[in-house]
PDB file of N, CA and C in Angstrom:
ATOM      1  N   MET A 123     147.901  77.505  28.253  1.00  0.00           N
ATOM      2  CA  MET A 123     146.887  76.811  28.951  1.00  0.00           C
ATOM      3  C   MET A 123     147.180  76.809  30.490  1.00  0.00           C
ATOM      4  N   LYS A 124     146.122  77.089  31.157  1.00  0.00           N
ATOM      5  CA  LYS A 124     146.347  77.108  32.678  1.00  0.00           C
ATOM      6  C   LYS A 124     146.247  75.723  33.180  1.00  0.00           C
ATOM      7  N   THR A 125     147.044  75.365  34.136  1.00  0.00           N
ATOM      8  CA  THR A 125     147.122  74.176  34.874  1.00  0.00           C
ATOM      9  C   THR A 125     146.860  74.386  36.403  1.00  0.00           C
ATOM     10  N   ILE A 126     145.942  73.616  36.869  1.00  0.00           N
ATOM     11  CA  ILE A 126     145.561  73.441  38.370  1.00  0.00           C
ATOM     12  C   ILE A 126     145.894  72.249  38.897  1.00  0.00           C
ATOM     13  N   GLN A 127     146.503  72.129  39.824  1.00  0.00           N
ATOM     14  CA  GLN A 127     146.720  70.790  40.727  1.00  0.00           C
ATOM     15  C   GLN A 127     145.931  70.725  42.045  1.00  0.00           C
ATOM     16  N   PHE A 128     145.374  69.546  42.245  1.00  0.00           N
ATOM     17  CA  PHE A 128     144.626  69.270  43.532  1.00  0.00           C
ATOM     18  C   PHE A 128     145.143  67.962  44.337  1.00  0.00           C
ATOM     19  N   LYS A 129     145.323  67.977  45.422  1.00  0.00           N
ATOM     20  CA  LYS A 129     145.450  66.764  46.292  1.00  0.00           C
ATOM     21  C   LYS A 129     144.008  66.218  46.368  1.00  0.00           C
ATOM     22  N   THR A 130     143.874  64.986  46.180  1.00  0.00           N
ATOM     23  CA  THR A 130     142.588  64.387  46.117  1.00  0.00           C
ATOM     24  C   THR A 130     142.573  63.147  46.984  1.00  0.00           C
ATOM     25  N   ASN A 131     141.335  62.491  47.084  1.00  0.00           N
ATOM     26  CA  ASN A 131     141.250  61.207  47.830  1.00  0.00           C
ATOM     27  C   ASN A 131     140.909  60.094  46.944  1.00  0.00           C
ATOM     28  N   ILE A 132     141.326  60.360  45.568  1.00  0.00           N
ATOM     29  CA  ILE A 132     141.100  59.200  44.510  1.00  0.00           C
ATOM     30  C   ILE A 132     142.304  58.441  44.773  1.00  0.00           C
ATOM     31  N   LYS A 133     141.957  57.048  44.906  1.00  0.00           N
ATOM     32  CA  LYS A 133     142.919  56.091  45.447  1.00  0.00           C
ATOM     33  C   LYS A 133     143.396  55.052  44.423  1.00  0.00           C
ATOM     34  N   CYS A 134     142.585  54.723  43.494  1.00  0.00           N
ATOM     35  CA  CYS A 134     142.775  53.600  42.743  1.00  0.00           C
ATOM     36  C   CYS A 134     142.076  53.726  41.183  1.00  0.00           C
ATOM     37  N   SER A 135     142.323  52.842  40.303  1.00  0.00           N
ATOM     38  CA  SER A 135     141.656  52.863  38.974  1.00  0.00           C
ATOM     39  C   SER A 135     140.112  52.827  38.951  1.00  0.00           C
ATOM     40  N   GLY A 136     139.692  52.184  39.995  1.00  0.00           N
ATOM     41  CA  GLY A 136     138.260  52.151  40.214  1.00  0.00           C
ATOM     42  C   GLY A 136     137.638  53.547  40.441  1.00  0.00           C
ATOM     43  N   CYS A 137     138.474  54.197  41.192  1.00  0.00           N
ATOM     44  CA  CYS A 137     138.040  55.546  41.672  1.00  0.00           C
ATOM     45  C   CYS A 137     138.041  56.513  40.407  1.00  0.00           C
ATOM     46  N   ILE A 138     139.192  56.386  39.644  1.00  0.00           N
ATOM     47  CA  ILE A 138     139.207  57.084  38.277  1.00  0.00           C
ATOM     48  C   ILE A 138     137.872  56.859  37.422  1.00  0.00           C
ATOM     49  N   ALA A 139     137.599  55.550  37.369  1.00  0.00           N
ATOM     50  CA  ALA A 139     136.537  55.179  36.582  1.00  0.00           C
ATOM     51  C   ALA A 139     135.229  55.899  37.037  1.00  0.00           C
ATOM     52  N   LYS A 140     135.135  56.114  38.374  1.00  0.00           N
ATOM     53  CA  LYS A 140     133.882  56.760  38.920  1.00  0.00           C
ATOM     54  C   LYS A 140     133.927  58.261  38.708  1.00  0.00           C
ATOM     55  N   VAL A 141     135.044  58.814  38.721  1.00  0.00           N
ATOM     56  CA  VAL A 141     135.113  60.263  38.579  1.00  0.00           C
ATOM     57  C   VAL A 141     135.323  60.731  36.941  1.00  0.00           C
ATOM     58  N   SER A 142     135.590  59.795  36.195  1.00  0.00           N
ATOM     59  CA  SER A 142     135.803  60.082  34.757  1.00  0.00           C
ATOM     60  C   SER A 142     134.554  60.790  34.088  1.00  0.00           C
ATOM     61  N   PRO A 143     133.539  60.283  34.273  1.00  0.00           N
ATOM     62  CA  PRO A 143     132.270  60.876  33.556  1.00  0.00           C
ATOM     63  C   PRO A 143     132.235  62.358  34.004  1.00  0.00           C
ATOM     64  N   GLU A 144     132.199  62.633  35.302  1.00  0.00           N
ATOM     65  CA  GLU A 144     132.129  64.085  35.638  1.00  0.00           C
ATOM     66  C   GLU A 144     133.251  65.066  35.281  1.00  0.00           C
ATOM     67  N   LEU A 145     134.388  64.563  35.453  1.00  0.00           N
ATOM     68  CA  LEU A 145     135.688  65.341  34.934  1.00  0.00           C
ATOM     69  C   LEU A 145     135.577  65.396  33.379  1.00  0.00           C
ATOM     70  N   ASN A 146     135.231  64.317  32.683  1.00  0.00           N
ATOM     71  CA  ASN A 146     135.170  64.521  31.127  1.00  0.00           C
ATOM     72  C   ASN A 146     134.133  65.529  30.798  1.00  0.00           C
ATOM     73  N   LYS A 147     132.957  65.659  31.595  1.00  0.00           N
ATOM     74  CA  LYS A 147     132.015  66.547  31.175  1.00  0.00           C
ATOM     75  C   LYS A 147     132.405  68.084  31.481  1.00  0.00           C
ATOM     76  N   THR A 148     133.172  68.130  32.733  1.00  0.00           N
ATOM     77  CA  THR A 148     133.524  69.504  33.181  1.00  0.00           C
ATOM     78  C   THR A 148     134.726  70.063  32.378  1.00  0.00           C
ATOM     79  N   VAL A 149     135.707  69.366  32.224  1.00  0.00           N
ATOM     80  CA  VAL A 149     137.005  69.917  31.513  1.00  0.00           C
ATOM     81  C   VAL A 149     137.408  69.120  30.216  1.00  0.00           C
ATOM     82  N   GLY A 150     136.789  68.017  29.898  1.00  0.00           N
ATOM     83  CA  GLY A 150     137.165  67.293  28.679  1.00  0.00           C
ATOM     84  C   GLY A 150     138.065  66.261  28.840  1.00  0.00           C
ATOM     85  N   ARG A 151     137.844  65.269  28.145  1.00  0.00           N
ATOM     86  CA  ARG A 151     138.591  63.956  28.367  1.00  0.00           C
ATOM     87  C   ARG A 151     140.065  63.985  28.365  1.00  0.00           C
ATOM     88  N   ASP A 152     140.687  64.776  27.611  1.00  0.00           N
ATOM     89  CA  ASP A 152     142.209  64.777  27.542  1.00  0.00           C
ATOM     90  C   ASP A 152     142.682  65.954  28.344  1.00  0.00           C
ATOM     91  N   ASN A 153     141.846  66.652  29.232  1.00  0.00           N
ATOM     92  CA  ASN A 153     142.556  67.703  30.119  1.00  0.00           C
ATOM     93  C   ASN A 153     142.646  67.464  31.445  1.00  0.00           C
ATOM     94  N   TRP A 154     142.684  66.225  31.800  1.00  0.00           N
ATOM     95  CA  TRP A 154     142.960  65.926  33.338  1.00  0.00           C
ATOM     96  C   TRP A 154     143.602  64.487  33.342  1.00  0.00           C
ATOM     97  N   LYS A 155     144.354  64.468  34.498  1.00  0.00           N
ATOM     98  CA  LYS A 155     144.999  63.178  34.830  1.00  0.00           C
ATOM     99  C   LYS A 155     145.335  63.058  36.455  1.00  0.00           C
ATOM    100  N   VAL A 156     145.250  61.844  36.782  1.00  0.00           N
ATOM    101  CA  VAL A 156     145.443  61.693  38.227  1.00  0.00           C
ATOM    102  C   VAL A 156     146.819  60.799  38.454  1.00  0.00           C
ATOM    103  N   ASN A 157     147.732  61.320  39.242  1.00  0.00           N
ATOM    104  CA  ASN A 157     148.963  60.719  39.596  1.00  0.00           C
ATOM    105  C   ASN A 157     148.844  59.689  40.752  1.00  0.00           C
ATOM    106  N   LEU A 158     148.376  58.441  40.498  1.00  0.00           N
ATOM    107  CA  LEU A 158     148.127  57.438  41.679  1.00  0.00           C
ATOM    108  C   LEU A 158     149.381  57.056  42.486  1.00  0.00           C
ATOM    109  N   GLU A 159     150.515  57.313  41.809  1.00  0.00           N
ATOM    110  CA  GLU A 159     151.781  56.970  42.529  1.00  0.00           C
ATOM    111  C   GLU A 159     152.165  58.102  43.498  1.00  0.00           C
ATOM    112  N   SER A 160     151.662  59.453  43.346  1.00  0.00           N
ATOM    113  CA  SER A 160     151.982  60.277  44.436  1.00  0.00           C
ATOM    114  C   SER A 160     151.086  59.944  45.702  1.00  0.00           C
ATOM    115  N   SER A 161     151.817  60.344  46.921  1.00  0.00           N
ATOM    116  CA  SER A 161     151.086  60.107  48.082  1.00  0.00           C
ATOM    117  C   SER A 161     149.833  61.113  48.229  1.00  0.00           C
ATOM    118  N   ASP A 162     149.853  62.089  47.572  1.00  0.00           N
ATOM    119  CA  ASP A 162     148.747  63.037  47.601  1.00  0.00           C
ATOM    120  C   ASP A 162     147.751  62.889  46.539  1.00  0.00           C
ATOM    121  N   LYS A 163     147.897  61.808  45.667  1.00  0.00           N
ATOM    122  CA  LYS A 163     147.090  61.403  44.596  1.00  0.00           C
ATOM    123  C   LYS A 163     146.614  62.754  43.793  1.00  0.00           C
ATOM    124  N   VAL A 164     147.719  63.231  43.139  1.00  0.00           N
ATOM    125  CA  VAL A 164     147.496  64.611  42.557  1.00  0.00           C
ATOM    126  C   VAL A 164     146.661  64.624  41.284  1.00  0.00           C
ATOM    127  N   LEU A 165     145.746  65.373  41.265  1.00  0.00           N
ATOM    128  CA  LEU A 165     144.794  65.608  39.999  1.00  0.00           C
ATOM    129  C   LEU A 165     145.395  66.884  39.230  1.00  0.00           C
ATOM    130  N   THR A 166     145.778  66.782  37.921  1.00  0.00           N
ATOM    131  CA  THR A 166     146.288  67.870  37.266  1.00  0.00           C
ATOM    132  C   THR A 166     145.156  68.167  36.165  1.00  0.00           C
ATOM    133  N   VAL A 167     144.700  69.398  36.182  1.00  0.00           N
ATOM    134  CA  VAL A 167     143.650  69.858  35.224  1.00  0.00           C
ATOM    135  C   VAL A 167     144.268  70.923  34.243  1.00  0.00           C
ATOM    136  N   SER A 168     144.313  70.707  32.999  1.00  0.00           N
ATOM    137  CA  SER A 168     144.771  71.820  32.032  1.00  0.00           C
ATOM    138  C   SER A 168     143.541  72.389  31.334  1.00  0.00           C
ATOM    139  N   ASP A 169     143.036  73.447  31.603  1.00  0.00           N
ATOM    140  CA  ASP A 169     141.848  74.202  30.952  1.00  0.00           C
ATOM    141  C   ASP A 169     141.989  75.536  31.179  1.00  0.00           C
ATOM    142  N   GLU A 170     141.700  76.439  30.197  1.00  0.00           N
ATOM    143  CA  GLU A 170     141.608  77.951  30.425  1.00  0.00           C
ATOM    144  C   GLU A 170     140.278  78.336  31.097  1.00  0.00           C
ATOM    145  N   GLU A 171     139.207  77.707  30.741  1.00  0.00           N
ATOM    146  CA  GLU A 171     137.980  78.130  31.375  1.00  0.00           C
ATOM    147  C   GLU A 171     137.538  77.578  32.620  1.00  0.00           C
ATOM    148  N   VAL A 172     138.008  76.525  33.092  1.00  0.00           N
ATOM    149  CA  VAL A 172     137.504  75.771  34.301  1.00  0.00           C
ATOM    150  C   VAL A 172     138.008  76.460  35.579  1.00  0.00           C
ATOM    151  N   SER A 173     137.191  76.664  36.534  1.00  0.00           N
ATOM    152  CA  SER A 173     137.587  77.130  37.776  1.00  0.00           C
ATOM    153  C   SER A 173     137.759  76.077  38.792  1.00  0.00           C
ATOM    154  N   GLU A 174     138.692  76.533  39.979  1.00  0.00           N
ATOM    155  CA  GLU A 174     138.903  75.473  40.954  1.00  0.00           C
ATOM    156  C   GLU A 174     137.492  74.957  41.632  1.00  0.00           C
ATOM    157  N   THR A 175     136.515  75.796  41.706  1.00  0.00           N
ATOM    158  CA  THR A 175     135.350  75.370  42.294  1.00  0.00           C
ATOM    159  C   THR A 175     134.630  74.365  41.254  1.00  0.00           C
ATOM    160  N   ASP A 176     134.671  74.618  39.936  1.00  0.00           N
ATOM    161  CA  ASP A 176     134.107  73.669  39.126  1.00  0.00           C
ATOM    162  C   ASP A 176     134.510  72.257  39.275  1.00  0.00           C
ATOM    163  N   ILE A 177     136.018  72.234  39.522  1.00  0.00           N
ATOM    164  CA  ILE A 177     136.559  70.790  39.697  1.00  0.00           C
ATOM    165  C   ILE A 177     136.064  70.213  40.940  1.00  0.00           C
ATOM    166  N   GLN A 178     136.128  71.103  41.939  1.00  0.00           N
ATOM    167  CA  GLN A 178     135.651  70.487  43.372  1.00  0.00           C
ATOM    168  C   GLN A 178     134.356  70.119  43.348  1.00  0.00           C
ATOM    169  N   GLU A 179     133.379  70.767  42.686  1.00  0.00           N
ATOM    170  CA  GLU A 179     131.859  70.448  42.582  1.00  0.00           C
ATOM    171  C   GLU A 179     131.808  69.128  41.780  1.00  0.00           C
ATOM    172  N   ALA A 180     132.419  68.921  40.679  1.00  0.00           N
ATOM    173  CA  ALA A 180     132.439  67.921  39.917  1.00  0.00           C
ATOM    174  C   ALA A 180     132.792  66.522  40.659  1.00  0.00           C
ATOM    175  N   LEU A 181     133.830  66.738  41.440  1.00  0.00           N
ATOM    176  CA  LEU A 181     134.326  65.557  42.224  1.00  0.00           C
ATOM    177  C   LEU A 181     133.310  65.356  43.369  1.00  0.00           C
ATOM    178  N   ALA A 182     132.859  66.375  44.049  1.00  0.00           N
ATOM    179  CA  ALA A 182     131.859  66.196  45.237  1.00  0.00           C
ATOM    180  C   ALA A 182     130.558  65.371  44.823  1.00  0.00           C
ATOM    181  N   LYS A 183     130.230  65.602  43.501  1.00  0.00           N
ATOM    182  CA  LYS A 183     128.893  64.900  42.976  1.00  0.00           C
ATOM    183  C   LYS A 183     129.133  63.432  43.029  1.00  0.00           C
ATOM    184  N   VAL A 184     130.283  62.976  42.975  1.00  0.00           N
ATOM    185  CA  VAL A 184     130.650  61.532  42.934  1.00  0.00           C
ATOM    186  C   VAL A 184     131.381  60.976  44.327  1.00  0.00           C
ATOM    187  N   GLY A 185     131.345  61.817  45.338  1.00  0.00           N
ATOM    188  CA  GLY A 185     131.971  61.514  46.599  1.00  0.00           C
ATOM    189  C   GLY A 185     133.334  61.746  46.773  1.00  0.00           C
ATOM    190  N   TYR A 186     134.059  62.512  46.126  1.00  0.00           N
ATOM    191  CA  TYR A 186     135.503  62.727  46.207  1.00  0.00           C
ATOM    192  C   TYR A 186     135.702  64.154  46.615  1.00  0.00           C
ATOM    193  N   LYS A 187     136.965  64.322  47.061  1.00  0.00           N
ATOM    194  CA  LYS A 187     137.292  65.726  47.412  1.00  0.00           C
ATOM    195  C   LYS A 187     138.670  66.125  46.644  1.00  0.00           C
ATOM    196  N   ALA A 188     138.706  67.561  46.606  1.00  0.00           N
ATOM    197  CA  ALA A 188     140.015  67.930  46.041  1.00  0.00           C
ATOM    198  C   ALA A 188     140.448  69.267  46.642  1.00  0.00           C
ATOM    199  N   GLU A 189     141.574  69.433  46.961  1.00  0.00           N
ATOM    200  CA  GLU A 189     142.156  70.632  47.723  1.00  0.00           C
ATOM    201  C   GLU A 189     143.220  71.162  46.905  1.00  0.00           C
ATOM    202  N   LYS A 190     143.129  72.311  46.458  1.00  0.00           N
ATOM    203  CA  LYS A 190     144.105  72.977  45.543  1.00  0.00           C
ATOM    204  C   LYS A 190     145.421  72.995  46.183  1.00  0.00           C
ATOM    205  N   ILE A 191     146.369  72.717  45.595  1.00  0.00           N
ATOM    206  CA  ILE A 191     147.877  72.752  45.797  1.00  0.00           C
ATOM    207  C   ILE A 191     148.401  74.120  45.200  1.00  0.00           C
ATOM    208  N   GLY A 192     149.063  74.786  46.206  1.00  0.00           N
ATOM    209  CA  GLY A 192     149.770  75.947  45.761  1.00  0.00           C
ATOM    210  C   GLY A 192     149.019  77.204  45.988  1.00  0.00           C
TER     211      GLY A 192
END
């Protein structure tokens, strides 16, 4: 399984609730997580078929940004 990580501007559980419908639709409910304890609020996505652009566009629809790490 391919894993992609992004630095995001997701800051709290309320933000996660806002992005959840889009990310669930784009990559599936169990294929992503956000580490709120990290200073970069790292979003980790595990999916073979999703692209970096797909993730960024899904977050942009609900007002968030993602910058690929690495």
